[in-house]
């Protein structure tokens, strides 16, 4: 249920509604704009629907929401959420570019990549310390040592850092080093992890699962927001289809659909979606045209020797060329790189 308050409703009228909901055992989540306040209600539907709010002071309208996701929907919040991380922003016209290698391999590799992507205009640095690999014999990442190297590289060039949380038991450790906590495609419906990240004061980058529907992605994000963490970035990274030429199928229709359904920023990952270096640039341009709020691009100083995902990684020069190509396109879409001057 959504309780829509009248324009410039008094604080005591809003609090009265919240108090009634609390007494009924429901949770109240406030979305406060400059003019209007909307109260999102979560709890036992049968109990909530018996409450009569229409006649209360300051209440304009009561809307019964049938969607399984509520806090992430535009019904709850019409204006775009802007996720701010240090001097970087994503959403609301701020375009974020998260760039870096698939896996952290050495301090030299990370620092060289960080300098290159920063110079080209990236707004955040990525790198995998814990790697979910299909084969148990593949490189699994450097763990905590990798986190330390990622932090060193990010601090040297002044970029916030993004890395994946692979296990809920590692969430606290990863949060000590990372500015943004990534939930990978295989963990999108790891509800225990989503609950934990909802209580943490770190933005969450949530990737769509290999076979997840749009509704399932939004419902996964709902877990995080329900825990109190409103800083969530959704990522379309390609879904599994019958096509085998590309690694996955980049669903740009989902990007456009998500922009109508949710106020959360939506980015695209053309590297994992295509799995082919030559397709990253055209898919990036397409994602901008589809309305994406940002991109996640894999960049490695020497892709041929990368320990993970070399075929889909851009060289630093290739990334710089892509950024030069994107800037005028962002201007046409009325977006700007999300970095404070």
Short mmCIF file of C-alpha atoms in Angstrom, two decimals:
data_model
loop_
_atom_site.label_atom_id
_atom_site.label_comp_id
_atom_site.label_asym_id
_atom_site.label_seq_id
_atom_site.Cartn_x
_atom_site.Cartn_y
_atom_site.Cartn_z
CA UNK A 1 0.00 0.00 0.00
CA UNK A 2 1.08 3.59 -0.65
CA UNK A 3 -0.27 6.47 1.41
CA UNK A 4 0.06 9.69 -0.56
CA UNK A 5 0.06 12.78 1.64
CA UNK A 6 -1.24 16.16 0.52
CA UNK A 7 1.13 18.80 -0.78
CA UNK A 8 3.20 20.24 2.08
CA UNK A 9 1.52 17.96 4.61
CA UNK A 10 2.44 18.76 8.21
CA UNK A 11 5.14 16.64 9.83
CA UNK A 12 2.78 15.70 12.65
CA UNK A 13 0.18 14.38 10.17
CA UNK A 14 2.84 12.22 8.49
CA UNK A 15 4.02 10.95 11.87
CA UNK A 16 0.44 10.11 12.89
CA UNK A 17 0.08 7.80 9.88
CA UNK A 18 3.46 6.20 10.63
CA UNK A 19 2.44 5.63 14.26
CA UNK A 20 -0.81 3.92 13.21
CA UNK A 21 1.10 1.64 10.85
CA UNK A 22 3.63 0.73 13.51
CA UNK A 23 0.85 -0.12 15.95
CA UNK A 24 -0.62 -2.44 13.32
CA UNK A 25 2.70 -4.26 12.94
CA UNK A 26 3.51 -2.77 9.53
CA UNK A 27 6.68 -1.05 8.28
CA UNK A 28 6.53 2.53 7.00
CA UNK A 29 9.08 3.73 4.43
CA UNK A 30 9.02 7.45 3.66
CA UNK A 31 9.80 9.05 0.32
CA UNK A 32 9.92 12.79 0.99
CA UNK A 33 10.06 15.23 -1.89
CA UNK A 34 10.04 19.01 -1.77
CA UNK A 35 6.24 19.11 -2.04
CA UNK A 36 4.81 15.66 -1.44
CA UNK A 37 5.48 12.79 0.96
CA UNK A 38 4.64 9.20 0.05
CA UNK A 39 4.55 6.49 2.70
CA UNK A 40 5.27 2.98 1.47
CA UNK A 41 3.61 0.34 3.64
CA UNK A 42 4.93 -3.22 4.02
CA UNK A 43 3.32 -5.87 6.16
CA UNK A 44 0.41 -8.31 6.38
CA UNK A 45 -1.85 -7.30 3.48
CA UNK A 46 -5.05 -8.42 5.19
CA UNK A 47 -4.26 -6.31 8.25
CA UNK A 48 -3.09 -3.28 6.28
CA UNK A 49 -6.18 -3.24 4.07
CA UNK A 50 -8.44 -2.99 7.13
CA UNK A 51 -6.83 0.29 8.17
CA UNK A 52 -8.74 3.40 7.16
CA UNK A 53 -6.40 6.23 6.21
CA UNK A 54 -8.52 8.16 3.70
CA UNK A 55 -10.11 10.40 6.32
CA UNK A 56 -6.97 11.18 8.30
CA UNK A 57 -5.59 14.75 8.33
CA UNK A 58 -3.09 15.37 5.56
CA UNK A 59 -3.87 12.19 3.60
CA UNK A 60 -4.66 12.74 -0.07
CA UNK A 61 -4.90 9.21 -1.48
CA UNK A 62 -4.37 5.55 -0.59
CA UNK A 63 -3.11 3.26 -3.38
CA UNK A 64 -3.12 -0.52 -3.13
CA UNK A 65 -0.03 -1.86 -4.88
CA UNK A 66 -0.30 -5.33 -6.38
CA UNK A 67 3.31 -5.56 -7.60
CA UNK A 68 5.63 -7.79 -5.54
CA UNK A 69 8.16 -4.92 -5.50
CA UNK A 70 7.09 -1.67 -3.89
CA UNK A 71 9.98 0.40 -2.55
CA UNK A 72 11.89 0.16 -5.85
CA UNK A 73 8.88 1.15 -7.99
CA UNK A 74 8.16 4.55 -9.48
CA UNK A 75 4.79 4.41 -7.73
CA UNK A 76 6.68 4.85 -4.47
CA UNK A 77 9.18 7.41 -5.79
CA UNK A 78 8.67 9.22 -9.07
CA UNK A 79 12.01 11.03 -9.26
CA UNK A 80 15.22 9.22 -10.11
CA UNK A 81 17.45 8.01 -7.30
CA UNK A 82 20.98 9.37 -7.55
CA UNK A 83 23.59 7.10 -5.96
CA UNK A 84 26.54 9.19 -4.79
CA UNK A 85 29.88 7.56 -4.03
CA UNK A 86 32.53 10.06 -3.02
CA UNK A 87 32.83 12.51 -5.90
CA UNK A 88 31.03 10.16 -8.31
CA UNK A 89 27.30 9.86 -9.04
CA UNK A 90 25.03 7.57 -11.04
CA UNK A 91 21.42 8.37 -11.92
CA UNK A 92 19.33 11.47 -12.45
CA UNK A 93 21.34 12.55 -15.50
CA UNK A 94 24.72 11.61 -14.02
CA UNK A 95 26.31 8.90 -16.17
CA UNK A 96 28.67 6.50 -14.42
CA UNK A 97 31.45 4.52 -16.08
CA UNK A 98 32.89 1.71 -13.96
CA UNK A 99 36.08 0.35 -15.52
CA UNK A 100 38.87 -2.04 -14.61
CA UNK A 101 40.03 -5.63 -14.93
CA UNK A 102 37.92 -8.71 -14.35
CA UNK A 103 40.35 -9.95 -11.71
CA UNK A 104 43.01 -8.29 -9.60
CA UNK A 105 46.40 -9.83 -10.44
CA UNK A 106 49.09 -7.53 -9.06
CA UNK A 107 49.67 -4.01 -7.74
CA UNK A 108 51.41 -3.03 -11.00
CA UNK A 109 48.43 -4.22 -13.05
CA UNK A 110 45.87 -2.43 -10.87
CA UNK A 111 47.72 0.86 -10.60
CA UNK A 112 48.44 0.97 -14.35
CA UNK A 113 44.79 0.25 -15.15
CA UNK A 114 43.54 2.77 -12.60
CA UNK A 115 45.70 5.54 -14.07
CA UNK A 116 44.57 4.73 -17.60
CA UNK A 117 40.83 4.57 -16.93
CA UNK A 118 40.96 7.68 -14.74
CA UNK A 119 42.71 9.63 -17.51
CA UNK A 120 40.09 8.47 -20.01
CA UNK A 121 37.19 9.62 -17.83
CA UNK A 122 36.02 6.62 -15.80
CA UNK A 123 34.09 7.53 -12.66
CA UNK A 124 34.78 4.33 -10.66
CA UNK A 125 37.38 1.56 -10.62
CA UNK A 126 36.41 -2.11 -10.64
CA UNK A 127 38.35 -5.27 -9.97
CA UNK A 128 37.54 -8.78 -8.76
CA UNK A 129 39.18 -10.06 -5.58
CA UNK A 130 36.83 -13.04 -5.18
CA UNK A 131 35.92 -14.69 -8.46
CA UNK A 132 32.94 -17.03 -8.98
CA UNK A 133 34.28 -19.46 -11.59
CA UNK A 134 32.42 -22.29 -13.30
CA UNK A 135 35.45 -24.54 -13.02
CA UNK A 136 36.88 -25.20 -9.55
CA UNK A 137 40.34 -25.26 -11.14
CA UNK A 138 40.15 -21.75 -12.61
CA UNK A 139 41.74 -18.72 -10.91
CA UNK A 140 39.57 -17.89 -7.88
CA UNK A 141 41.00 -14.45 -7.15
CA UNK A 142 43.47 -13.03 -4.62
CA UNK A 143 40.99 -12.54 -1.79
CA UNK A 144 41.89 -10.00 0.89
CA UNK A 145 45.26 -9.28 -0.71
CA UNK A 146 43.39 -8.35 -3.87
CA UNK A 147 41.09 -6.04 -1.91
CA UNK A 148 44.12 -4.23 -0.51
CA UNK A 149 45.58 -3.74 -3.99
CA UNK A 150 42.26 -2.45 -5.31
CA UNK A 151 42.10 0.06 -2.47
CA UNK A 152 45.68 1.20 -3.11
CA UNK A 153 44.96 1.76 -6.81
CA UNK A 154 41.68 3.57 -6.18
CA UNK A 155 43.22 5.87 -3.59
CA UNK A 156 46.18 6.70 -5.84
CA UNK A 157 43.97 8.04 -8.64
CA UNK A 158 41.05 9.23 -6.50
CA UNK A 159 38.39 6.83 -7.80
CA UNK A 160 35.81 4.94 -5.71
CA UNK A 161 36.23 1.17 -6.03
CA UNK A 162 33.69 -1.54 -6.87
CA UNK A 163 34.15 -5.25 -6.19
CA UNK A 164 32.02 -8.35 -5.78
CA UNK A 165 30.86 -9.92 -2.54
CA UNK A 166 30.87 -13.64 -3.21
CA UNK A 167 29.78 -14.92 0.21
CA UNK A 168 27.69 -13.28 2.92
CA UNK A 169 30.42 -14.23 5.40
CA UNK A 170 32.84 -11.95 3.51
CA UNK A 171 30.51 -8.93 3.28
CA UNK A 172 31.98 -7.12 6.28
CA UNK A 173 35.54 -7.67 5.12
CA UNK A 174 34.83 -6.50 1.58
CA UNK A 175 33.04 -3.41 2.92
CA UNK A 176 36.23 -2.41 4.77
CA UNK A 177 37.96 -1.87 1.41
CA UNK A 178 35.25 -1.28 -1.22
CA UNK A 179 33.04 1.75 -1.76
CA UNK A 180 30.40 -0.21 -3.74
CA UNK A 181 29.47 -3.84 -3.07
CA UNK A 182 28.65 -5.84 -6.18
CA UNK A 183 26.24 -8.78 -6.16
CA UNK A 184 27.02 -11.00 -9.13
CA UNK A 185 24.54 -12.71 -11.44
CA UNK A 186 24.87 -16.04 -9.64
CA UNK A 187 24.04 -14.40 -6.29
CA UNK A 188 21.12 -12.24 -7.43
CA UNK A 189 18.67 -14.40 -5.48
CA UNK A 190 20.93 -15.10 -2.52
CA UNK A 191 18.35 -13.61 -0.18
CA UNK A 192 20.48 -14.03 2.94
CA UNK A 193 23.16 -11.89 1.32
CA UNK A 194 20.66 -9.31 0.08
CA UNK A 195 19.22 -9.00 3.59
CA UNK A 196 22.72 -8.45 5.01
CA UNK A 197 23.64 -5.83 2.39
CA UNK A 198 20.39 -4.03 3.16
CA UNK A 199 21.72 -3.27 6.64
CA UNK A 200 25.11 -1.99 5.46
CA UNK A 201 26.02 1.59 4.66
CA UNK A 202 27.52 0.85 1.28
CA UNK A 203 25.88 1.24 -2.15
CA UNK A 204 25.01 -2.09 -3.79
CA UNK A 205 25.45 -2.90 -7.48
CA UNK A 206 23.00 -5.71 -8.24
CA UNK A 207 23.53 -7.71 -11.44
CA UNK A 208 20.66 -9.47 -13.18
CA UNK A 209 20.79 -13.26 -13.02
CA UNK A 210 21.48 -15.38 -16.09
CA UNK A 211 17.82 -16.40 -16.43
CA UNK A 212 16.12 -13.83 -14.20
CA UNK A 213 13.05 -11.91 -15.28
CA UNK A 214 12.78 -8.16 -14.85
CA UNK A 215 10.32 -8.70 -12.01
CA UNK A 216 12.72 -11.07 -10.25
CA UNK A 217 15.53 -8.52 -10.51
CA UNK A 218 13.34 -5.80 -9.01
CA UNK A 219 12.16 -8.13 -6.26
CA UNK A 220 15.80 -8.90 -5.42
CA UNK A 221 16.50 -5.18 -5.16
CA UNK A 222 13.46 -4.87 -2.90
CA UNK A 223 15.23 -7.06 -0.32
CA UNK A 224 18.06 -4.52 -0.08
CA UNK A 225 15.79 -1.48 0.15
CA UNK A 226 13.57 -3.18 2.70
CA UNK A 227 16.64 -3.49 4.94
CA UNK A 228 17.09 0.28 4.85
CA UNK A 229 19.75 0.65 2.13
CA UNK A 230 18.34 2.92 -0.60
CA UNK A 231 21.55 3.12 -2.67
CA UNK A 232 21.11 0.33 -5.20
CA UNK A 233 22.32 0.27 -8.82
CA UNK A 234 20.80 -2.30 -11.18
CA UNK A 235 22.98 -3.88 -13.87
CA UNK A 236 21.86 -5.60 -17.06
CA UNK A 237 24.76 -7.93 -17.87
CA UNK A 238 23.18 -10.20 -20.44
CA UNK A 239 20.93 -13.23 -20.12
CA UNK A 240 21.30 -16.81 -21.31
CA UNK A 241 19.54 -17.60 -24.59
CA UNK A 242 19.98 -20.16 -27.37
CA UNK A 243 22.59 -17.91 -29.05
CA UNK A 244 26.18 -19.08 -28.65
CA UNK A 245 28.14 -16.58 -30.78
CA UNK A 246 28.10 -14.10 -27.92
CA UNK A 247 28.75 -15.04 -24.31
CA UNK A 248 25.25 -13.84 -23.31
CA UNK A 249 22.49 -11.78 -24.91
CA UNK A 250 22.46 -8.12 -23.85
CA UNK A 251 18.80 -7.32 -23.15
CA UNK A 252 18.61 -3.60 -23.90
CA UNK A 253 14.82 -3.83 -23.88
CA UNK A 254 15.14 -4.59 -20.18
CA UNK A 255 17.17 -1.42 -19.67
CA UNK A 256 14.40 0.70 -21.20
CA UNK A 257 11.69 -1.20 -19.32
CA UNK A 258 13.49 -0.85 -15.99
CA UNK A 259 13.74 2.90 -16.47
CA UNK A 260 9.94 3.06 -16.58
CA UNK A 261 9.39 0.67 -13.66
CA UNK A 262 11.95 1.83 -11.10
CA UNK A 263 13.58 4.98 -9.82
CA UNK A 264 16.88 3.15 -9.27
CA UNK A 265 19.76 3.82 -11.68
CA UNK A 266 20.24 1.17 -14.37
CA UNK A 267 23.58 0.40 -16.00
CA UNK A 268 24.72 -2.10 -18.65
CA UNK A 269 27.70 -4.44 -18.77
CA UNK A 270 28.50 -5.00 -22.48
CA UNK A 271 31.74 -6.82 -21.62
CA UNK A 272 30.10 -9.80 -19.91
CA UNK A 273 27.08 -9.64 -22.20
CA UNK A 274 29.02 -9.97 -25.45
CA UNK A 275 32.21 -11.70 -24.32
CA UNK A 276 33.86 -10.22 -27.41
CA UNK A 277 36.11 -7.17 -27.36
CA UNK A 278 34.97 -5.90 -30.77
CA UNK A 279 31.34 -5.78 -29.63
CA UNK A 280 31.86 -3.77 -26.44
CA UNK A 281 31.90 -0.35 -28.12
CA UNK A 282 28.77 -0.78 -30.29
CA UNK A 283 26.86 -2.33 -27.37
CA UNK A 284 27.95 0.58 -25.16
CA UNK A 285 26.57 3.07 -27.66
CA UNK A 286 23.34 1.10 -27.88
CA UNK A 287 23.01 1.06 -24.08
CA UNK A 288 23.31 4.84 -23.96
CA UNK A 289 20.58 5.14 -26.59
CA UNK A 290 18.38 2.72 -24.58
CA UNK A 291 18.54 5.06 -21.59
CA UNK A 292 21.20 3.43 -19.39
CA UNK A 293 22.58 5.50 -16.54
CA UNK A 294 26.04 4.01 -16.88
CA UNK A 295 28.33 1.26 -18.10
CA UNK A 296 30.59 -1.36 -16.57
CA UNK A 297 33.56 -2.00 -18.86
CA UNK A 298 36.40 -4.49 -18.42
CA UNK A 299 39.82 -2.98 -19.12
CA UNK A 300 43.18 -4.72 -18.80
CA UNK A 301 46.67 -3.36 -19.65
CA UNK A 302 47.52 -6.61 -21.45
CA UNK A 303 44.32 -8.55 -22.27
CA UNK A 304 46.19 -11.41 -23.97
CA UNK A 305 47.85 -12.26 -20.65
CA UNK A 306 44.81 -11.64 -18.43
CA UNK A 307 44.07 -14.44 -15.98
CA UNK A 308 40.34 -13.96 -16.48
CA UNK A 309 38.12 -12.76 -19.37
CA UNK A 310 40.87 -11.41 -21.60
CA UNK A 311 38.86 -11.80 -24.86
CA UNK A 312 36.22 -9.33 -23.64
CA UNK A 313 38.60 -6.80 -22.06
CA UNK A 314 39.51 -3.54 -23.76
CA UNK A 315 43.05 -2.20 -23.81
CA UNK A 316 43.55 1.20 -22.17
CA UNK A 317 43.75 2.79 -25.63
CA UNK A 318 40.56 1.03 -26.66
CA UNK A 319 38.80 2.30 -23.56
CA UNK A 320 40.01 5.85 -24.16
CA UNK A 321 38.69 5.69 -27.72
CA UNK A 322 35.32 4.46 -26.46
CA UNK A 323 35.08 7.30 -23.94
CA UNK A 324 35.88 9.86 -26.64
CA UNK A 325 33.07 8.37 -28.72
CA UNK A 326 30.56 8.37 -25.87
CA UNK A 327 30.90 11.98 -24.69
CA UNK A 328 28.98 13.62 -27.56
CA UNK A 329 26.35 10.86 -27.37
CA UNK A 330 25.84 11.56 -23.68
CA UNK A 331 25.33 15.22 -24.47
CA UNK A 332 22.63 14.28 -26.97
CA UNK A 333 20.94 12.19 -24.26
CA UNK A 334 21.28 15.12 -21.79
CA UNK A 335 23.60 13.13 -19.54
CA UNK A 336 27.02 14.04 -18.22
CA UNK A 337 29.82 11.98 -16.69
CA UNK A 338 29.02 11.64 -13.01
CA UNK A 339 32.18 13.19 -11.58
CA UNK A 340 32.26 16.41 -9.59
CA UNK A 341 34.50 19.04 -11.09
#
